[in-house]
Coordinates of C-alpha atoms in Angstrom, one line a residue:
M132 CA 5.5 -5.3 74.5
N133 CA 6.7 -8.1 72.3
R134 CA 10.0 -8.4 70.5
K135 CA 8.7 -6.3 67.6
G136 CA 7.7 -3.5 69.9
R137 CA 4.0 -4.2 69.3
M138 CA 1.4 -4.1 72.1
N139 CA 0.0 -7.4 73.4
V140 CA -3.7 -7.0 73.8
V141 CA -5.9 -9.8 75.3
L142 CA -9.6 -9.7 74.7
I143 CA -11.8 -11.6 77.2
G144 CA -15.4 -12.5 76.6
G145 CA -17.6 -14.1 73.9
G146 CA -20.7 -13.6 71.9
T147 CA -21.4 -10.9 69.3
G148 CA -19.7 -8.1 71.2
L149 CA -16.2 -9.7 71.3
S150 CA -16.4 -10.4 67.6
I151 CA -17.3 -6.8 66.8
L152 CA -14.3 -5.6 68.8
A153 CA -11.9 -8.1 67.3
R154 CA -13.1 -7.2 63.8
G155 CA -12.0 -3.6 64.3
L156 CA -8.8 -4.0 66.3
K157 CA -7.3 -6.5 63.8
N158 CA -6.6 -3.5 61.5
Y159 CA -4.2 -1.9 63.9
P160 CA -0.5 -2.7 64.6
I161 CA -1.1 -4.7 67.8
D162 CA -0.9 -8.4 68.6
I163 CA -4.4 -9.7 69.6
S164 CA -5.2 -12.8 71.7
A165 CA -8.9 -13.4 72.2
V166 CA -9.6 -15.6 75.3
V167 CA -13.1 -16.9 74.5
T168 CA -15.7 -18.6 76.6
V169 CA -16.5 -22.2 75.9
A170 CA -19.5 -22.6 78.3
D171 CA -22.3 -22.1 75.7
D172 CA -24.9 -24.9 75.7
G173 CA -27.6 -23.7 73.3
G174 CA -28.4 -24.3 69.6
S175 CA -25.9 -26.1 67.4
T176 CA -23.2 -25.8 70.0
G177 CA -25.4 -27.5 72.6
K178 CA -26.1 -30.4 70.2
I179 CA -22.5 -30.9 69.5
R180 CA -21.6 -30.8 73.2
S181 CA -24.2 -33.5 73.9
E182 CA -22.7 -35.8 71.2
I183 CA -19.0 -35.0 71.6
D184 CA -17.4 -34.3 74.9
M185 CA -15.8 -31.0 73.9
P186 CA -15.8 -27.3 74.8
A187 CA -18.5 -25.2 73.1
P188 CA -17.4 -24.1 69.6
G189 CA -19.9 -21.3 68.9
D190 CA -18.2 -18.2 70.3
I191 CA -14.8 -19.5 69.1
R192 CA -16.3 -19.8 65.6
N193 CA -17.5 -16.2 65.6
V194 CA -14.2 -14.8 66.7
L195 CA -12.2 -16.9 64.2
A196 CA -14.4 -15.5 61.5
A197 CA -14.0 -11.9 62.8
L198 CA -10.2 -12.2 62.8
S199 CA -9.8 -14.0 59.5
E200 CA -8.2 -12.0 56.7
S201 CA -11.1 -13.3 54.5
E202 CA -13.8 -12.4 57.0
A203 CA -16.8 -12.0 54.6
L204 CA -16.3 -15.4 52.9
I205 CA -15.4 -17.2 56.2
K206 CA -18.3 -15.7 58.0
D207 CA -20.8 -16.9 55.3
L208 CA -19.1 -20.3 55.3
F209 CA -19.0 -20.7 59.0
T210 CA -22.6 -19.7 59.6
Y211 CA -24.0 -21.9 56.8
R212 CA -26.4 -24.4 58.3
F213 CA -27.2 -27.7 56.8
N214 CA -30.6 -29.2 56.3
K215 CA -29.7 -32.8 56.1
E216 CA -30.9 -35.4 58.6
R217 CA -28.3 -35.8 61.4
I218 CA -26.5 -32.6 60.7
D219 CA -29.7 -30.6 60.4
G220 CA -29.3 -27.2 62.1
H221 CA -25.5 -27.4 62.6
S222 CA -23.3 -24.6 61.3
L223 CA -20.4 -25.6 59.1
G224 CA -18.0 -23.7 61.4
N225 CA -19.1 -25.8 64.4
L226 CA -18.6 -29.0 62.5
M227 CA -15.2 -27.9 61.3
I228 CA -14.1 -27.2 64.8
A229 CA -15.5 -30.5 66.0
A230 CA -13.7 -32.4 63.2
M231 CA -10.4 -30.7 64.0
Y232 CA -10.8 -31.4 67.7
D233 CA -11.5 -35.1 66.8
M234 CA -8.3 -35.1 64.8
Q235 CA -6.1 -33.4 67.3
G236 CA -7.5 -34.6 70.6
D237 CA -6.7 -31.2 72.2
F238 CA -9.1 -28.3 71.8
S239 CA -6.6 -25.5 72.0
V240 CA -4.4 -27.2 69.4
A241 CA -7.4 -27.7 67.2
I242 CA -8.3 -24.0 67.3
E243 CA -4.6 -23.1 66.6
K244 CA -4.5 -25.4 63.6
L245 CA -7.8 -24.1 62.2
S246 CA -6.5 -20.5 62.7
E247 CA -3.6 -21.3 60.5
I248 CA -5.8 -22.6 57.8
L249 CA -8.1 -19.6 57.9
N250 CA -5.2 -17.1 58.1
V251 CA -6.4 -15.6 61.3
K252 CA -4.8 -12.3 62.4
G253 CA -4.1 -12.9 66.0
K254 CA -4.7 -15.8 68.4
V255 CA -8.1 -17.3 69.3
I256 CA -7.8 -19.2 72.5
P257 CA -10.4 -21.2 74.4
S258 CA -10.4 -20.2 78.1
T259 CA -10.4 -23.9 79.0
N260 CA -9.7 -27.2 77.2
L261 CA -12.5 -29.0 79.1
S262 CA -16.3 -28.8 78.6
P263 CA -17.5 -26.7 81.6
Q264 CA -21.0 -26.0 82.9
L265 CA -22.0 -22.6 84.2
V266 CA -23.9 -22.3 87.5
A267 CA -25.6 -19.2 88.8
E268 CA -26.6 -18.5 92.4
M269 CA -29.5 -16.1 92.5
S270 CA -30.2 -13.5 95.2
D271 CA -33.0 -15.7 96.6
G272 CA -30.6 -18.6 97.1
S273 CA -31.8 -20.7 94.1
M274 CA -29.3 -22.2 91.7
Y275 CA -29.5 -22.6 87.9
I276 CA -27.2 -24.7 85.8
G277 CA -26.5 -24.1 82.1
E278 CA -25.5 -21.0 80.2
S279 CA -28.7 -20.9 78.2
Y280 CA -31.0 -21.4 81.2
I281 CA -29.5 -18.7 83.5
P282 CA -30.9 -15.6 81.8
K283 CA -34.3 -17.3 81.4
A284 CA -34.7 -17.5 85.2
S285 CA -35.2 -13.7 85.2
K286 CA -33.7 -13.4 88.7
Q287 CA -31.0 -11.2 90.1
I288 CA -27.7 -13.1 89.8
E289 CA -25.6 -13.1 93.0
R290 CA -22.6 -15.2 92.0
M291 CA -21.4 -17.4 89.2
Y292 CA -19.6 -20.7 89.5
I293 CA -18.1 -23.2 87.0
L294 CA -18.2 -27.0 87.1
P295 CA -16.0 -28.9 87.6
S296 CA -15.0 -26.5 90.4
N297 CA -11.3 -27.3 90.1
I298 CA -11.2 -26.6 86.4
N299 CA -8.1 -24.8 85.1
G300 CA -7.8 -22.5 82.2
S301 CA -5.9 -23.6 79.1
N302 CA -2.1 -23.1 79.2
R303 CA -2.3 -20.9 76.1
A304 CA -4.9 -18.6 77.8
V305 CA -2.7 -18.3 80.9
E306 CA 0.4 -17.6 78.8
A307 CA -1.4 -14.9 76.7
I308 CA -2.7 -13.2 79.8
E309 CA 0.7 -13.3 81.6
N310 CA 2.3 -11.5 78.6
A311 CA -0.4 -8.9 78.1
D312 CA 0.1 -5.2 78.1
F313 CA -3.7 -4.7 78.1
I314 CA -6.6 -6.8 79.1
I315 CA -10.0 -5.8 77.7
Y316 CA -13.2 -7.3 79.1
G317 CA -16.2 -7.2 76.8
P318 CA -18.4 -6.0 75.4
G319 CA -20.8 -8.9 75.9
S320 CA -23.0 -10.6 78.4
L321 CA -21.5 -9.9 81.8
Y322 CA -22.4 -13.2 83.5
T323 CA -22.5 -15.7 80.7
S324 CA -19.8 -14.4 78.3
I325 CA -17.2 -12.6 80.5
M326 CA -17.4 -14.4 83.9
P327 CA -16.8 -17.9 82.5
N328 CA -13.3 -16.8 81.5
V329 CA -12.2 -15.4 84.9
L330 CA -13.5 -18.4 87.0
P331 CA -10.8 -21.0 86.2
K332 CA -8.4 -20.9 89.1
N333 CA -5.1 -20.4 87.3
I334 CA -6.6 -17.6 85.1
N335 CA -8.1 -16.0 88.1
N336 CA -4.7 -16.0 89.9
V337 CA -2.9 -14.5 86.9
L338 CA -5.4 -11.7 86.5
K339 CA -4.9 -10.7 90.2
N340 CA -1.2 -10.2 89.7
L341 CA -0.8 -8.4 86.4
N342 CA 0.9 -5.1 85.7
A343 CA -1.2 -4.8 82.6
H344 CA -3.9 -2.1 82.2
Q345 CA -7.2 -3.8 82.6
I346 CA -10.2 -2.2 80.8
Y347 CA -13.9 -2.9 80.8
I348 CA -16.1 -2.0 77.8
S349 CA -19.6 -1.4 79.0
N350 CA -22.6 -2.8 77.1
I351 CA -24.9 -0.4 75.4
V352 CA -28.2 -1.6 76.8
E353 CA -29.2 -3.7 79.8
Q354 CA -29.6 -7.4 79.2
P355 CA -32.8 -9.2 80.5
G356 CA -32.0 -11.9 82.9
E357 CA -28.5 -10.6 83.6
T358 CA -28.0 -6.9 84.0
I359 CA -31.3 -5.1 84.4
S360 CA -30.8 -1.9 86.5
M361 CA -27.0 -2.5 86.6
S362 CA -24.7 0.4 85.7
A363 CA -21.2 0.0 84.1
A364 CA -19.8 0.6 87.6
D365 CA -22.0 -2.2 88.9
A366 CA -20.7 -4.5 86.2
V367 CA -17.1 -3.7 87.1
E368 CA -17.9 -4.4 90.8
A369 CA -19.3 -7.8 89.8
I370 CA -16.1 -8.7 87.8
H371 CA -14.0 -7.6 90.8
K372 CA -16.1 -9.8 93.1
H373 CA -15.5 -12.9 91.0
I374 CA -11.8 -12.2 90.4
G375 CA -11.3 -11.4 94.1
K376 CA -9.4 -8.1 93.6
D377 CA -10.0 -4.7 92.1
V378 CA -8.1 -5.0 88.8
I379 CA -10.0 -2.8 86.3
K380 CA -8.8 0.8 86.2
H381 CA -10.5 2.0 83.0
V382 CA -14.0 1.9 81.7
I383 CA -15.2 2.7 78.1
A384 CA -18.8 3.6 77.7
S385 CA -21.2 5.4 75.3
D386 CA -22.5 8.7 76.4
E387 CA -25.9 9.5 77.9
N388 CA -27.4 10.3 74.5
T389 CA -27.5 6.6 73.8
K390 CA -30.8 6.3 75.7
E391 CA -32.4 8.3 72.8
L392 CA -31.6 5.4 70.5
V393 CA -33.4 2.8 72.5
T394 CA -36.2 1.5 70.4
E395 CA -39.6 0.2 71.4
R396 CA -38.5 -3.4 71.1
Y397 CA -36.2 -2.8 74.0
K398 CA -38.7 -0.8 76.0
E399 CA -41.2 -3.6 75.7
E400 CA -38.7 -5.9 77.5
G401 CA -38.1 -3.3 80.2
V402 CA -34.7 -2.6 78.9
T403 CA -33.0 0.8 78.7
A404 CA -29.5 2.2 78.1
V405 CA -26.8 1.2 80.6
K406 CA -26.0 4.0 83.0
I407 CA -22.3 4.7 83.6
G408 CA -22.2 5.3 87.4
I409 CA -19.6 8.0 87.2
N410 CA -19.6 8.7 91.0
Q411 CA -19.1 5.0 91.8
L412 CA -16.2 4.8 89.4
K413 CA -14.6 7.9 90.8
E414 CA -14.8 6.5 94.3
K415 CA -12.8 3.5 93.1
N416 CA -10.3 5.6 91.2
I417 CA -11.4 4.1 87.9
N418 CA -11.1 6.3 84.8
A419 CA -14.2 6.6 82.6
Y420 CA -13.8 7.2 78.9
I421 CA -17.1 8.3 77.4
Y422 CA -17.7 8.4 73.7
D423 CA -20.5 9.7 71.5
N424 CA -19.6 7.8 68.3
I425 CA -19.4 4.1 69.2
V426 CA -23.0 3.0 68.9
Q427 CA -24.9 2.2 65.7
K428 CA -28.5 1.0 65.1
T429 CA -29.1 -1.9 62.7
E430 CA -32.0 -1.8 60.2
D431 CA -34.1 -3.9 62.6
G432 CA -33.5 -1.5 65.5
I433 CA -30.8 -3.4 67.4
L434 CA -28.1 -1.3 69.0
R435 CA -24.5 -2.5 68.4
H436 CA -21.1 -1.1 69.0
D437 CA -19.6 0.5 65.9
S438 CA -16.6 -1.7 65.1
V439 CA -14.6 1.0 63.3
Q440 CA -15.2 3.8 65.8
L441 CA -14.9 1.6 68.9
S442 CA -11.6 0.1 67.8
K443 CA -10.2 3.5 66.8
N444 CA -11.0 5.1 70.2
I445 CA -9.5 2.0 72.0
Y446 CA -6.3 2.1 69.9
E447 CA -5.8 5.8 70.7
L448 CA -6.4 5.1 74.4
L449 CA -3.9 2.2 74.4
L450 CA -1.2 4.5 72.8
E451 CA -1.8 7.0 75.7
L452 CA -1.6 4.3 78.4
V453 CA 1.3 2.1 77.1
D454 CA 4.1 4.3 78.5
T455 CA 2.6 4.0 82.0
I456 CA 2.9 0.3 82.2
E457 CA 5.4 -0.9 84.9
Y458 CA 7.3 -3.9 83.5

């Protein structure tokens, strides 16, 4: 708890899922720090990384927008893409982050300064100040380099690495995690959004030694190239394997009725709803919190977490658990 008696909650991940969670939680009396992956190498982000040696701005941009007090306007502004020669295809948000980084010379400081300008409610923190590359070792021993290439291999991922191998997390990320009452992983891509944040050595060490409650939010459906046939329990096991210690004690998941919402577009890709793996979780003494109201279907048939309901259920859970933290 901070000096104001508010809970310190650290979100770890990236992509759409983390933005959805942040958008809902910012409405509650908690202090949020989002530790966000900077290993993306596709689209506008990839182009900027190839021209400027800087961490990936894309996921950072999305979380900044989600936590901004003027979210609707900032989101439209940040996602606006130019159609002008050299800046063709770049989002304004990525260019603003690149400009601030160029001015400050420190990626964490650049994001902090931009957060002040955008009146962000909470802290958005890059997991590392450097520009890392993700590496996946597959079950057949083959290796793939690059966040955008790993899922395209369509192979079972055995283990993730980060280059350079001696990379450390940003000081701000380490400090936020050290002061956390709760760590929340996900929702989001297991291997390419969550794992990059736990691989830097100093972050990895801190996560092993926390008294904070560590919580995993399961994805709704399997992800091609990453988590086909993996249950929520399997995902937790994978996180533990990469951290080097069993740290997660709570799992949040949607109930079994979610499978009835899976549309043909998913089935055509061989994708179904993520199973929970209740027995596996019980064997590890991990608590499962299963909800029937945290999934919504978009007009084009995509399943997303319901930001309002998910954050409401999480906040109520945090209130139940906060008194059990050993400081």
